[in-house]
Structure formats: C-alpha cells, structure tokens
C-alpha cells in the first residue's frame, strides 16, 4: 500500500467514525421535554382511576408533603411522606459537572428535572404513591460502626389493614432495600399487587454527550432471562412502538443515563427472584407532562385474615461502576453503555481496571495499558517498521527509477514492483501498525466514554479529569509533535504532493484530538512515543546493516 492509499485509508477511517457518531446522535436524540408544569405538581388536574391490576395512571403528579432526610456514607436522601416516595438522592462520592465538590444529584423532584422512585399497592383503599404516610422521626443517619439504617413509614388501609413501607440503607451499598409489611386485620383474605416504578422526564442530562457527536443512551431498559437486555428509546414510547418482554419471573427494570442508573431488582444476585411464585409484569409508558415511567408490578400471594406478609425489592441508585454492577443482578453489567464496541471495549476496560487496582491512578493505568498493548503487538510492529525502513533505504533508487522512466508511469510502477520483489520488501507492511491501532483506539474511546470510574479522575498537574478534554491543550500539542516526528521516520513518498500531505497530516489529526478525552490522548501520545523509539531503533539497524547480511532484531 503506497502512501497515498495510506492517507486515504486513515481519512476514511476517521470519517466513518465521525459520521457513525452523527448517525448515533440522530438515532438516540437528546430529547428536550419540559419539566412537569405547576398544575401537575400541585395535583390540580383530575385523574383517572386505575384499571384492575394496574398501577395508577397519574404517576406524574407529585404532591409535596413532609420530608424525611437520610444520611449515609454514600447518600444524602429524602423520602416524602406523600406516597413514601424516594424523591431526592445525592451521591456523596460523585460530584456535579460544574462543581466536583458538590454531591451529584441523581434523583430530584424540584427544579427543571424530575426523577423519582415510587411504589404503591393496587387494591381498593390500599395506599398508593399518593397516600399519606407517617414516620416516627424526620431525620436518620448511619452512625459510625453502624451497618445499616432503616426508615419505617406507616399508612392505614381499609377494614383494619395496616401497611408499613420500610427503606433500609446499608453501608457501602448502592442497593436500598424497599420492603412492604402488610398486616391483614380484616375478617377476609386480602388480594393485592405491589408496583415499583421509576418516574423521570425525557431530558438527556448535561454531560451525556461524547465527542464528535457521540452520545450515550438515556432511557428505560428491561432485562429478563428470556429476552435478555432490552433498551427502549423514549421516542418509541412517544409513538407507542416500544417492544420488550412484559411478563416474566425474573429480571430487573431500569432508567439509564450517562454514568448513572436506577433500577428495581426483581432477581437480586444470589437470592430467589421476587416474582418466582406468581410472576411479574414490566411496564414502560409515557405519562402526561413529558414524563415517563419504567416499572414492575408484582402479584402478591393472598394474605389470610389476621395474617402478616412481607415482601421486598432492592432499589439500585448509583454509578455504573463495574465492580458494583457485577454484584447486583444477572446481566446488570450491561447497563454500562459501550455501544456496538462492547466486545472490544469491555475486555480493554477489564485490563485497565486490573492495572488500576495495583497502581491506584487511572492516568498511569492508561500508560501501563498502552505499554502492554505495544508489547503484545511488537512482533507485528517490528515487521512493519522493518518494511518501512527498507523502503526508506530504497528511496534513492526510487528516485533513479523515476528519472529513468520519466512520465511513463506504467514502466515506473513495474520497475518499482520488481525492485520490491528483488529486495524482498512488502509495501503493505507499513500500514499494519495503523490497522492495529484503529480498532484499539475506538474501543478505548468507548471504554473511557462509558466508564464512570474515570469521571473526574485526576492524573497529574493540570489534568484533573481524564474523561474530558485537556483544558490547556498540552496533550494534543504533544500528540501533534509526536506524529510529526513519526512521519519524518517514514519513507518519503515519491510524489511531491503526497510528501506535502504527509507533513500536514499531524496538524489535521490534531483537530480531532483537541476535543477528545484527556485519557484517550494520553494513550495516543504514549503509543506514539513508544512507536517512535521502536521505529528509530529498527530503522537504524536496517540502515547500518550490510546489504548481504540479514538483520537480527532484538526481542522486546
């Protein structure tokens, strides 16, 4: 492959990446929907009664009652006595985009964003997410040495039925146990179902976009053993075209966004599925006021007169950290959105995470990962650089052939191919390092884009967040310089126009890298530096070797 084709290949590769990401942006658009209106918030709009066996249809109307605050090692949370809903959750170990010292607000029911967790019971007179609950106190805190803290809220039902909803927050866990305790004080059996839903608007959170138009998925998802992982776009719910598994005995339902997620877990890891006896129904739907619901309805067994029954479902509220996701439920790690590059990005991040456990810094982990990748592909790179070095050595003879054959391009090409054959040079060999780097580069790009572990993760000096671009553009400049040096080591093209293109290529590439995450540019700079060292060493060996003696390269 000559230099002209190499340039065309590189340009096409980045062009495909760019337009593919633009297509993804159109495929998963950032939906701009208004927050719930004032009339919806104060509940002044009439609402329809729920059909038998269905959750109430007016889930979007949030009335405000007394607030109960909970503070743990991971959360600042608020439960509203109106419905005993979880209305606010701030993650203490993750910062806001504009202020890393301010806890990240994942759930909230105020301002321009609506995102809450609701539950209720289905049956005449039983408490729903609109009923008033009471609590013994208004503030709870996980004390030092305490493993968990529970918040008990109570409501009365018809005919002497008593209901309690109990939230249990555990130390070092993003899983919140939500339990219903039902005491049937009536003289007849009680038949009911419990619903658990996540309510939010369709807005794409700030910072969900990637680079060059790439965006991560925002919306609901359902997982069952039968159909596995199914994402459903908000636009599908708008059109009534959503398809997903609606009845199962296992799984979970979630609301996903960049870096963070919430989910009701029907099948907790290492525990029997909540719906294993009677089954569950998953329900994704659009609600009034630009809101959406992702929930599950669990059919409860009949509770005899004067009997007591308890049922619980864990609620996940937290970051999409791989070490956390793997402990929640089967298939829960799939919520970490690597896009179509999962098959490559997932193992790359697994290796990166393993290195990080040893060095404790994501920047140095990326550097060590780069060195490991270069070591793995050294035999291939060595063959490529050897071919490039031989072609560089043949450059004077190339000029002689060009002068000899003048404008007869066919004879010139024939003479060049004959020279390659005689000298045992493979003109395709010089392209192999780039061919290897492109899939690794794209896979690492998506691994960095999807991994909350690198969000606001510092490296050294001015690089305080590896998931965003270098604020001072030092790394892209270093990358441009390294590419220029690497280009100078390559064999000069015989065509003057191609030679000029090779010189301006580093500048062309730098336009892309100025907007890439700093972690990705770190990878590319280190990759280039190692490549320069390898190529310089191999080129020097070739140039200093006697023509009649084979060159023996030192092993990496």
Coordinates of C-alpha atoms in Angstrom, one line a residue:
X1 CA 0.0 0.0 0.0
X2 CA 1.6 3.3 -1.0
X3 CA 1.5 6.5 1.0
X4 CA -1.4 7.9 -1.0
X5 CA -3.6 4.9 -0.1
X6 CA -2.5 5.0 3.5
X7 CA -3.6 8.7 3.8
X8 CA -6.9 7.8 2.1
X9 CA -7.4 4.9 4.5
X10 CA -6.7 7.0 7.6
X11 CA -9.0 9.8 6.4
X12 CA -11.8 7.3 5.6
X13 CA -11.4 5.6 9.0
X14 CA -11.9 8.9 10.9
X15 CA -14.6 9.9 8.5
X16 CA -16.5 6.7 9.2
X17 CA -16.1 7.2 12.9
X18 CA -17.4 10.8 12.7
X19 CA -20.4 10.0 10.5
X20 CA -21.3 6.9 12.5
X21 CA -21.4 9.0 15.7
X22 CA -23.6 11.6 13.9
X23 CA -25.9 8.8 13.0
X24 CA -26.0 7.6 16.6
X25 CA -26.9 11.2 17.6
X26 CA -29.8 11.1 15.3
X27 CA -30.7 7.5 16.4
X28 CA -30.7 8.4 20.1
X29 CA -31.5 12.2 20.1
X30 CA -31.3 14.4 23.1
X31 CA -35.0 14.7 23.9
X32 CA -35.9 18.2 25.1
X33 CA -39.1 18.0 27.1
X34 CA -40.5 20.5 29.6
X35 CA -40.5 19.7 33.2
X36 CA -43.8 19.0 34.9
X37 CA -45.9 22.1 35.0
X38 CA -47.1 23.8 38.1
X39 CA -50.6 22.4 37.8
X40 CA -49.2 18.9 37.5
X41 CA -47.0 19.4 40.6
X42 CA -49.8 20.6 42.8
X43 CA -52.2 17.9 41.6
X44 CA -55.0 20.2 40.4
X45 CA -55.7 18.2 37.2
X46 CA -58.3 15.5 37.6
X47 CA -57.0 11.9 37.3
X48 CA -58.5 8.7 36.1
X49 CA -58.9 5.7 38.4
X50 CA -56.6 2.8 37.8
X51 CA -57.9 -0.2 36.0
X52 CA -57.9 -3.5 38.0
X53 CA -54.5 -4.9 38.3
X54 CA -52.8 -1.8 37.0
X55 CA -50.8 0.9 38.7
X56 CA -52.5 4.4 38.9
X57 CA -52.2 6.3 35.7
X58 CA -51.5 9.7 37.2
X59 CA -47.9 9.0 38.3
X60 CA -46.6 12.3 37.0
X61 CA -48.4 14.4 39.6
X62 CA -46.1 15.0 42.5
X63 CA -47.6 16.5 45.6
X64 CA -45.2 17.6 48.3
X65 CA -45.5 16.5 51.9
X66 CA -43.2 16.3 54.9
X67 CA -39.6 15.4 54.1
X68 CA -37.6 12.7 55.9
X69 CA -33.8 13.0 55.4
X70 CA -31.3 10.1 55.5
X71 CA -27.6 10.5 55.5
X72 CA -25.3 7.5 54.9
X73 CA -21.7 7.0 53.8
X74 CA -22.9 7.2 50.1
X75 CA -26.2 9.1 50.1
X76 CA -28.0 12.3 51.1
X77 CA -31.5 11.1 50.5
X78 CA -35.1 12.4 51.1
X79 CA -38.3 10.5 51.4
X80 CA -41.6 12.3 51.1
X81 CA -44.5 11.3 53.4
X82 CA -46.8 11.8 50.4
X83 CA -46.6 8.3 48.9
X84 CA -43.5 7.4 50.9
X85 CA -41.6 8.0 47.7
X86 CA -37.8 8.4 47.4
X87 CA -37.7 11.9 46.0
X88 CA -34.1 13.0 46.3
X89 CA -30.8 11.2 46.2
X90 CA -27.4 12.9 46.1
X91 CA -24.3 10.7 45.6
X92 CA -21.6 11.8 48.1
X93 CA -18.7 10.2 46.2
X94 CA -19.5 11.7 42.9
X95 CA -19.5 15.4 42.1
X96 CA -21.6 17.7 39.9
X97 CA -20.3 18.5 36.4
X98 CA -19.7 22.2 37.2
X99 CA -18.6 21.6 40.8
X100 CA -16.9 18.4 41.7
X101 CA -17.1 19.2 45.4
X102 CA -20.9 19.3 45.3
X103 CA -22.6 15.9 45.6
X104 CA -24.2 14.7 42.3
X105 CA -28.0 14.9 42.4
X106 CA -29.3 11.7 40.7
X107 CA -32.9 11.8 42.0
X108 CA -34.8 15.1 42.4
X109 CA -38.3 16.5 42.2
X110 CA -37.5 20.2 42.1
X111 CA -36.1 22.5 39.5
X112 CA -36.1 21.6 35.8
X113 CA -35.5 17.9 36.3
X114 CA -38.0 15.3 37.6
X115 CA -36.6 11.9 38.5
X116 CA -38.0 9.9 41.5
X117 CA -38.7 6.3 42.7
X118 CA -42.3 5.5 43.5
X119 CA -44.1 2.4 44.9
X120 CA -47.7 1.6 45.9
X121 CA -50.3 -1.1 46.3
X122 CA -53.1 -2.0 43.9
X123 CA -56.5 -2.5 45.5
X124 CA -59.4 -0.5 46.7
X125 CA -58.5 1.7 49.7
X126 CA -54.8 0.5 49.8
X127 CA -52.1 3.2 49.9
X128 CA -50.5 4.3 46.6
X129 CA -47.8 6.8 45.7
X130 CA -50.4 9.5 46.5
X131 CA -51.4 8.3 50.0
X132 CA -50.1 10.0 53.2
X133 CA -47.7 8.0 55.4
X134 CA -46.3 8.8 58.8
X135 CA -42.9 8.3 60.3
X136 CA -41.6 8.3 63.9
X137 CA -38.9 10.8 63.1
X138 CA -37.8 13.2 60.3
X139 CA -34.1 12.6 60.2
X140 CA -32.0 9.4 60.1
X141 CA -28.2 9.0 59.9
X142 CA -25.9 6.0 59.5
X143 CA -23.7 6.3 62.6
X144 CA -20.0 5.2 62.7
X145 CA -19.8 1.5 63.1
X146 CA -23.4 1.0 62.1
X147 CA -24.0 -1.3 59.2
X148 CA -27.5 -0.1 58.2
X149 CA -30.2 2.3 59.0
X150 CA -34.0 1.7 58.4
X151 CA -36.8 4.2 57.8
X152 CA -40.3 2.9 58.7
X153 CA -43.3 4.7 57.3
X154 CA -46.9 3.6 58.0
X155 CA -50.3 4.1 56.5
X156 CA -53.7 2.7 57.3
X157 CA -55.8 0.7 54.8
X158 CA -59.5 -0.3 54.8
X159 CA -61.1 -2.6 57.4
X160 CA -58.2 -2.6 59.8
X161 CA -55.5 -3.4 57.3
X162 CA -52.1 -1.9 58.3
X163 CA -49.3 -1.2 55.9
X164 CA -45.7 -0.2 56.5
X165 CA -43.1 0.7 53.9
X166 CA -39.5 0.2 55.2
X167 CA -36.4 1.6 53.5
X168 CA -33.1 0.0 54.6
X169 CA -29.9 1.8 53.6
X170 CA -26.7 -0.3 54.0
X171 CA -23.1 0.8 54.4
X172 CA -21.0 0.8 51.3
X173 CA -24.0 -0.3 49.1
X174 CA -26.0 1.5 46.4
X175 CA -28.8 -1.0 46.9
X176 CA -31.7 0.2 49.0
X177 CA -34.0 -2.5 50.3
X178 CA -37.6 -1.4 50.0
X179 CA -40.0 -3.7 52.0
X180 CA -43.7 -3.8 52.4
X181 CA -45.1 -5.1 55.6
X182 CA -48.9 -5.9 55.4
X183 CA -51.0 -7.0 58.4
X184 CA -54.5 -8.1 57.3
X185 CA -56.6 -7.1 60.3
X186 CA -59.8 -7.7 58.4
X187 CA -62.1 -10.7 58.6
X188 CA -61.5 -11.7 54.9
X189 CA -58.5 -12.6 52.8
X190 CA -56.6 -9.8 51.1
X191 CA -55.6 -9.9 47.5
X192 CA -53.3 -7.2 46.1
X193 CA -50.3 -6.4 44.0
X194 CA -47.4 -4.1 44.5
X195 CA -46.0 -1.7 41.9
X196 CA -42.5 -0.3 41.8
X197 CA -41.7 2.4 39.2
X198 CA -39.1 4.9 38.2
X199 CA -40.5 8.3 37.1
X200 CA -38.5 10.8 35.2
X201 CA -38.6 13.3 32.3
X202 CA -37.1 12.6 29.0
X203 CA -34.3 15.1 29.2
X204 CA -30.7 14.0 28.4
X205 CA -28.6 15.0 31.4
X206 CA -25.8 17.5 30.9
X207 CA -22.6 15.9 30.0
X208 CA -24.2 12.8 28.4
X209 CA -22.6 13.6 25.0
X210 CA -19.3 12.2 24.0
X211 CA -17.1 13.8 21.4
X212 CA -17.6 14.4 17.7
X213 CA -21.3 13.8 18.2
X214 CA -21.3 10.5 20.1
X215 CA -24.0 10.2 22.8
X216 CA -24.7 7.5 25.4
X217 CA -28.2 6.0 25.9
X218 CA -30.7 7.7 28.1
X219 CA -34.0 5.9 28.8
X220 CA -35.6 2.8 30.2
X221 CA -34.4 -0.8 29.9
X222 CA -35.7 -4.2 30.9
X223 CA -33.7 -7.4 31.5
X224 CA -35.3 -10.9 31.6
X225 CA -33.7 -14.3 31.2
X226 CA -35.8 -14.9 28.2
X227 CA -35.2 -11.7 26.2
X228 CA -32.0 -10.5 27.9
X229 CA -31.2 -6.8 27.8
X230 CA -33.7 -4.6 26.0
X231 CA -33.3 -0.8 25.8
X232 CA -36.3 1.3 24.8
X233 CA -35.9 4.8 23.5
X234 CA -38.2 7.5 24.8
X235 CA -39.2 8.2 21.1
X236 CA -40.6 4.6 20.9
X237 CA -42.7 5.2 23.9
X238 CA -43.9 8.5 22.4
X239 CA -45.1 6.6 19.3
X240 CA -46.4 3.6 21.1
X241 CA -44.0 1.4 19.3
X242 CA -42.0 0.1 22.2
X243 CA -41.4 -3.7 22.3
X244 CA -40.0 -5.6 25.3
X245 CA -40.7 -8.6 27.5
X246 CA -43.7 -7.7 29.6
X247 CA -44.2 -10.8 31.7
X248 CA -41.5 -12.8 33.4
X249 CA -40.5 -14.4 36.7
X250 CA -37.1 -12.7 36.9
X251 CA -35.0 -9.7 35.8
X252 CA -35.0 -6.0 36.5
X253 CA -36.2 -2.7 35.1
X254 CA -34.0 0.4 35.0
X255 CA -33.7 4.0 34.0
X256 CA -30.3 4.7 32.4
X257 CA -28.2 7.7 31.7
X258 CA -24.6 8.5 31.2
X259 CA -22.5 7.2 34.1
X260 CA -25.5 6.6 36.5
X261 CA -28.6 4.4 36.7
X262 CA -31.6 3.4 38.9
X263 CA -33.3 0.0 38.8
X264 CA -35.8 -2.1 40.6
X265 CA -34.2 -5.6 41.0
X266 CA -36.7 -8.4 40.8
X267 CA -33.9 -11.0 40.8
X268 CA -31.1 -10.0 43.2
X269 CA -27.8 -11.7 42.9
X270 CA -27.6 -14.9 44.9
X271 CA -31.2 -14.6 46.0
X272 CA -34.5 -16.1 44.7
X273 CA -36.5 -13.9 42.3
X274 CA -39.2 -11.9 44.0
X275 CA -41.7 -12.9 41.3
X276 CA -40.7 -16.6 41.2
X277 CA -44.1 -17.7 42.6
X278 CA -46.6 -15.5 40.8
X279 CA -44.6 -13.8 38.2
X280 CA -44.1 -10.0 37.5
X281 CA -45.2 -7.6 34.8
X282 CA -42.9 -5.0 33.3
X283 CA -44.5 -1.7 32.3
X284 CA -42.8 1.1 30.3
X285 CA -45.0 4.0 29.3
X286 CA -45.3 7.7 28.5
X287 CA -47.2 9.8 31.0
X288 CA -48.6 13.4 30.8
X289 CA -46.4 16.4 31.2
X290 CA -43.4 15.0 29.3
X291 CA -42.8 12.3 31.9
X292 CA -42.0 8.6 31.5
X293 CA -42.4 5.5 33.8
X294 CA -40.4 2.3 33.9
X295 CA -41.8 -0.1 36.5
X296 CA -42.7 -3.6 37.5
X297 CA -45.9 -5.0 39.1
X298 CA -45.5 -7.9 41.5
X299 CA -48.5 -10.1 42.2
X300 CA -48.6 -10.9 45.9
X301 CA -50.0 -14.1 47.4
X302 CA -53.4 -14.0 49.1
X303 CA -53.0 -12.9 52.7
X304 CA -55.3 -14.7 55.1
X305 CA -57.4 -12.8 57.7
X306 CA -55.3 -11.7 60.7
X307 CA -52.1 -12.8 58.9
X308 CA -48.9 -10.9 58.2
X309 CA -46.9 -10.8 55.0
X310 CA -43.7 -9.1 54.0
X311 CA -42.2 -8.6 50.5
X312 CA -39.2 -6.6 49.4
X313 CA -37.4 -5.5 46.2
X314 CA -34.0 -3.8 46.2
X315 CA -33.7 -0.4 44.5
X316 CA -30.3 0.4 42.9
X317 CA -29.5 4.1 42.9
X318 CA -25.9 4.8 41.9
X319 CA -23.0 4.9 39.5
X320 CA -22.3 2.4 36.8
X321 CA -19.1 1.1 38.3
X322 CA -18.2 -2.3 37.0
X323 CA -17.3 -3.7 40.4
X324 CA -20.7 -2.6 41.7
X325 CA -22.8 -3.7 38.8
X326 CA -21.4 -7.3 38.9
X327 CA -22.8 -7.8 42.4
X328 CA -26.4 -6.6 41.7
X329 CA -28.1 -9.0 39.4
X330 CA -27.6 -11.2 36.4
X331 CA -26.9 -9.1 33.3
X332 CA -26.8 -5.9 35.3
X333 CA -23.3 -5.0 33.9
X334 CA -25.0 -4.5 30.5
X335 CA -26.2 -1.1 31.6
X336 CA -22.7 0.2 31.2
X337 CA -23.1 1.5 27.6
X338 CA -20.1 0.6 25.4
X339 CA -22.3 0.9 22.3
X340 CA -21.6 -1.6 19.5
X341 CA -17.9 -1.8 20.6
X342 CA -18.7 -3.8 23.8
X343 CA -16.9 -6.9 22.5
X344 CA -13.6 -4.9 22.4
X345 CA -14.2 -2.2 25.0
X346 CA -15.3 -4.4 27.8
X347 CA -12.1 -6.6 27.9
X348 CA -9.9 -3.5 27.5
X349 CA -11.5 -1.8 30.5
X350 CA -11.2 -5.1 32.5
X351 CA -7.4 -5.0 31.9
X352 CA -7.3 -1.3 32.7
X353 CA -9.3 -1.8 35.9
X354 CA -6.9 -4.6 36.9
X355 CA -3.9 -2.4 36.4
X356 CA -5.6 0.4 38.4
X357 CA -6.1 -1.9 41.4
X358 CA -2.3 -2.1 41.5
X359 CA -1.2 1.5 40.8
X360 CA -4.2 3.4 42.1
X361 CA -4.2 6.1 39.4
X362 CA -6.1 6.0 36.2
X363 CA -3.7 8.1 34.2
X364 CA -0.7 5.8 35.0
X365 CA -3.0 2.8 34.4
X366 CA -3.7 4.1 30.8
X367 CA 0.1 4.4 30.3
X368 CA 0.8 0.9 31.5
X369 CA -2.1 -0.4 29.4
X370 CA -0.6 1.3 26.3
X371 CA 2.8 -0.3 27.0
X372 CA 1.1 -3.7 27.4
X373 CA -0.7 -3.3 24.1
X374 CA 2.5 -2.3 22.4
X375 CA 4.4 -5.2 23.8
X376 CA 1.7 -7.6 22.6
X377 CA 1.8 -6.3 19.1
X378 CA 5.6 -5.8 19.0
X379 CA 6.3 -8.7 16.5
X380 CA 3.7 -7.2 14.1
X381 CA 5.0 -3.7 14.6
X382 CA 8.6 -4.8 14.1
X383 CA 7.8 -6.4 10.8
X384 CA 6.0 -3.3 9.7
X385 CA 8.8 -0.9 10.8
X386 CA 11.4 -3.2 9.1
X387 CA 9.4 -2.9 5.9
X388 CA 9.2 0.8 6.2
X389 CA 12.9 1.1 7.0
X390 CA 13.8 -0.9 3.9
X391 CA 11.6 1.2 1.8
X392 CA 13.3 4.3 3.2
X393 CA 16.6 2.9 2.3
X394 CA 15.4 2.2 -1.2
X395 CA 14.3 5.9 -1.6
X396 CA 17.4 6.9 -3.7
X397 CA 16.9 4.0 -6.1
X398 CA 13.3 5.0 -6.3
X399 CA 14.3 8.5 -7.5
X400 CA 16.7 7.0 -10.0
X401 CA 13.8 4.9 -11.5
X402 CA 11.6 7.9 -11.6
X403 CA 14.2 9.9 -13.5
X404 CA 14.9 7.0 -15.8
X405 CA 11.3 6.3 -16.9
X406 CA 10.1 9.9 -16.8
X407 CA 6.4 10.2 -17.4
X408 CA 5.8 6.5 -18.3
X409 CA 4.0 5.7 -15.0
X410 CA 3.3 2.1 -16.0
X411 CA 7.0 1.2 -16.6
X412 CA 7.9 3.1 -13.4
X413 CA 5.4 1.1 -11.4
X414 CA 6.6 -2.2 -13.0
X415 CA 10.2 -1.3 -12.2
X416 CA 9.3 -0.4 -8.6
X417 CA 7.5 -3.7 -8.0
X418 CA 10.4 -5.6 -9.5
X419 CA 12.7 -3.8 -7.1
X420 CA 10.4 -4.6 -4.2
X421 CA 10.5 -8.3 -5.3
X422 CA 14.2 -8.4 -5.6
X423 CA 14.8 -6.7 -2.2
X424 CA 12.0 -8.7 -0.6
X425 CA 10.2 -5.6 0.6
X426 CA 6.5 -5.7 1.3
X427 CA 4.9 -2.3 0.6
X428 CA 1.8 -3.3 2.5
X429 CA 3.8 -3.9 5.7
X430 CA 4.0 -0.2 6.7
X431 CA 0.2 0.0 7.1
X432 CA -0.1 -2.7 9.7
X433 CA 0.6 -0.6 12.8
X434 CA -2.2 1.8 11.9
X435 CA -4.5 -1.1 11.1
X436 CA -3.9 -2.5 14.6
X437 CA -4.2 0.9 16.4
X438 CA -7.6 2.0 14.9
X439 CA -9.8 -0.7 16.5
X440 CA -7.9 -0.4 19.8
X441 CA -8.2 3.3 19.6
X442 CA -12.0 3.2 19.0
X443 CA -12.6 0.5 21.7
X444 CA -10.6 2.5 24.2
X445 CA -12.5 5.7 23.3
X446 CA -15.8 4.0 24.1
X447 CA -14.4 2.4 27.3
X448 CA -13.4 5.9 28.5
X449 CA -16.7 7.4 27.4
X450 CA -18.8 4.8 29.3
X451 CA -16.7 4.4 32.4
X452 CA -17.8 6.5 35.4
X453 CA -14.6 5.3 37.1
X454 CA -12.7 7.8 35.1
X455 CA -15.2 10.6 35.6
X456 CA -13.4 13.4 37.4
X457 CA -10.4 11.1 37.9
X458 CA -7.2 13.1 38.2
X459 CA -3.8 12.2 36.7
X460 CA -1.0 14.7 37.3
X461 CA -0.7 18.5 37.4
X462 CA -3.4 20.2 35.4
X463 CA -5.2 17.0 34.3
X464 CA -7.9 16.8 37.0
X465 CA -10.4 14.9 34.9
X466 CA -9.4 12.2 32.4
X467 CA -12.9 11.9 30.9
X468 CA -12.9 15.4 29.4
X469 CA -10.5 17.3 27.1
X470 CA -7.2 18.8 28.2
X471 CA -8.2 22.3 29.4
X472 CA -4.9 23.7 28.2
X473 CA -4.5 21.5 25.1
X474 CA -1.0 20.5 26.1
X475 CA -1.5 16.8 25.4
X476 CA -3.0 17.4 21.9
X477 CA 0.1 19.6 21.1
X478 CA 2.4 16.8 22.3
X479 CA 0.5 14.3 20.2
X480 CA 0.9 16.5 17.1
X481 CA 4.6 16.8 17.7
X482 CA 5.0 13.1 18.2
X483 CA 3.1 12.4 15.0
X484 CA 5.3 14.8 13.1
X485 CA 8.4 13.0 14.3
X486 CA 6.9 9.6 13.5
X487 CA 6.1 10.9 10.0
X488 CA 9.7 12.0 9.4
X489 CA 10.8 8.5 10.1
X490 CA 8.6 7.0 7.4
X491 CA 9.9 6.6 3.9
X492 CA 9.3 9.8 1.8
X493 CA 6.7 9.5 -0.9
X494 CA 8.0 9.9 -4.5
X495 CA 5.1 12.2 -5.3
X496 CA 5.8 15.8 -4.1
X497 CA 2.0 16.3 -3.4
X498 CA 2.0 13.2 -1.2
X499 CA 5.0 14.4 0.6
X500 CA 3.3 17.6 1.5
X501 CA 0.2 15.7 2.6
X502 CA 2.4 13.6 5.0
X503 CA 3.8 16.8 6.5
X504 CA 0.4 18.3 7.2
X505 CA -1.2 15.1 8.4
X506 CA -0.2 15.7 12.1
X507 CA -1.9 19.0 12.0
X508 CA -5.0 17.5 10.5
X509 CA -5.1 14.8 13.2
X510 CA -4.7 17.3 16.0
X511 CA -8.0 18.9 15.1
X512 CA -9.7 15.7 16.3
X513 CA -7.6 15.2 19.4
X514 CA -8.2 18.7 20.7
X515 CA -11.7 17.6 21.7
X516 CA -11.0 14.0 22.8
X517 CA -10.9 13.0 26.5
X518 CA -7.5 13.6 28.1
X519 CA -7.2 9.9 28.9
X520 CA -7.5 9.0 25.3
X521 CA -4.9 11.5 24.2
X522 CA -2.6 10.2 26.9
X523 CA -2.9 6.7 25.3
X524 CA -2.1 8.1 21.9
X525 CA 0.8 10.2 23.0
X526 CA 2.4 7.3 24.8
X527 CA 1.7 5.0 21.9
X528 CA 3.4 7.4 19.5
X529 CA 6.5 7.8 21.8
X530 CA 6.9 4.1 22.0
X531 CA 6.4 3.7 18.3
X532 CA 9.0 6.4 17.6
X533 CA 11.5 4.6 19.8
X534 CA 10.8 1.2 18.1
X535 CA 10.8 2.6 14.6
X536 CA 14.0 4.6 15.2
X537 CA 15.8 1.6 16.6
X538 CA 14.7 -0.7 13.7
X539 CA 15.4 1.9 11.1
X540 CA 18.9 2.4 12.4
X541 CA 19.6 -1.3 12.4
X542 CA 18.5 -1.6 8.8
X543 CA 20.5 1.4 7.6
X544 CA 23.7 0.3 9.4
X545 CA 23.4 -3.4 8.3
X546 CA 25.4 -4.7 5.4
X547 CA 23.3 -5.4 2.4
X548 CA 24.4 -9.0 2.3
X549 CA 23.8 -9.7 5.9
X550 CA 20.4 -10.4 7.4
X551 CA 19.4 -8.1 10.3
X552 CA 18.6 -9.7 13.6
X553 CA 16.3 -7.6 15.7
X554 CA 16.5 -7.6 19.5
X555 CA 13.4 -9.1 21.1
X556 CA 11.1 -6.8 23.2

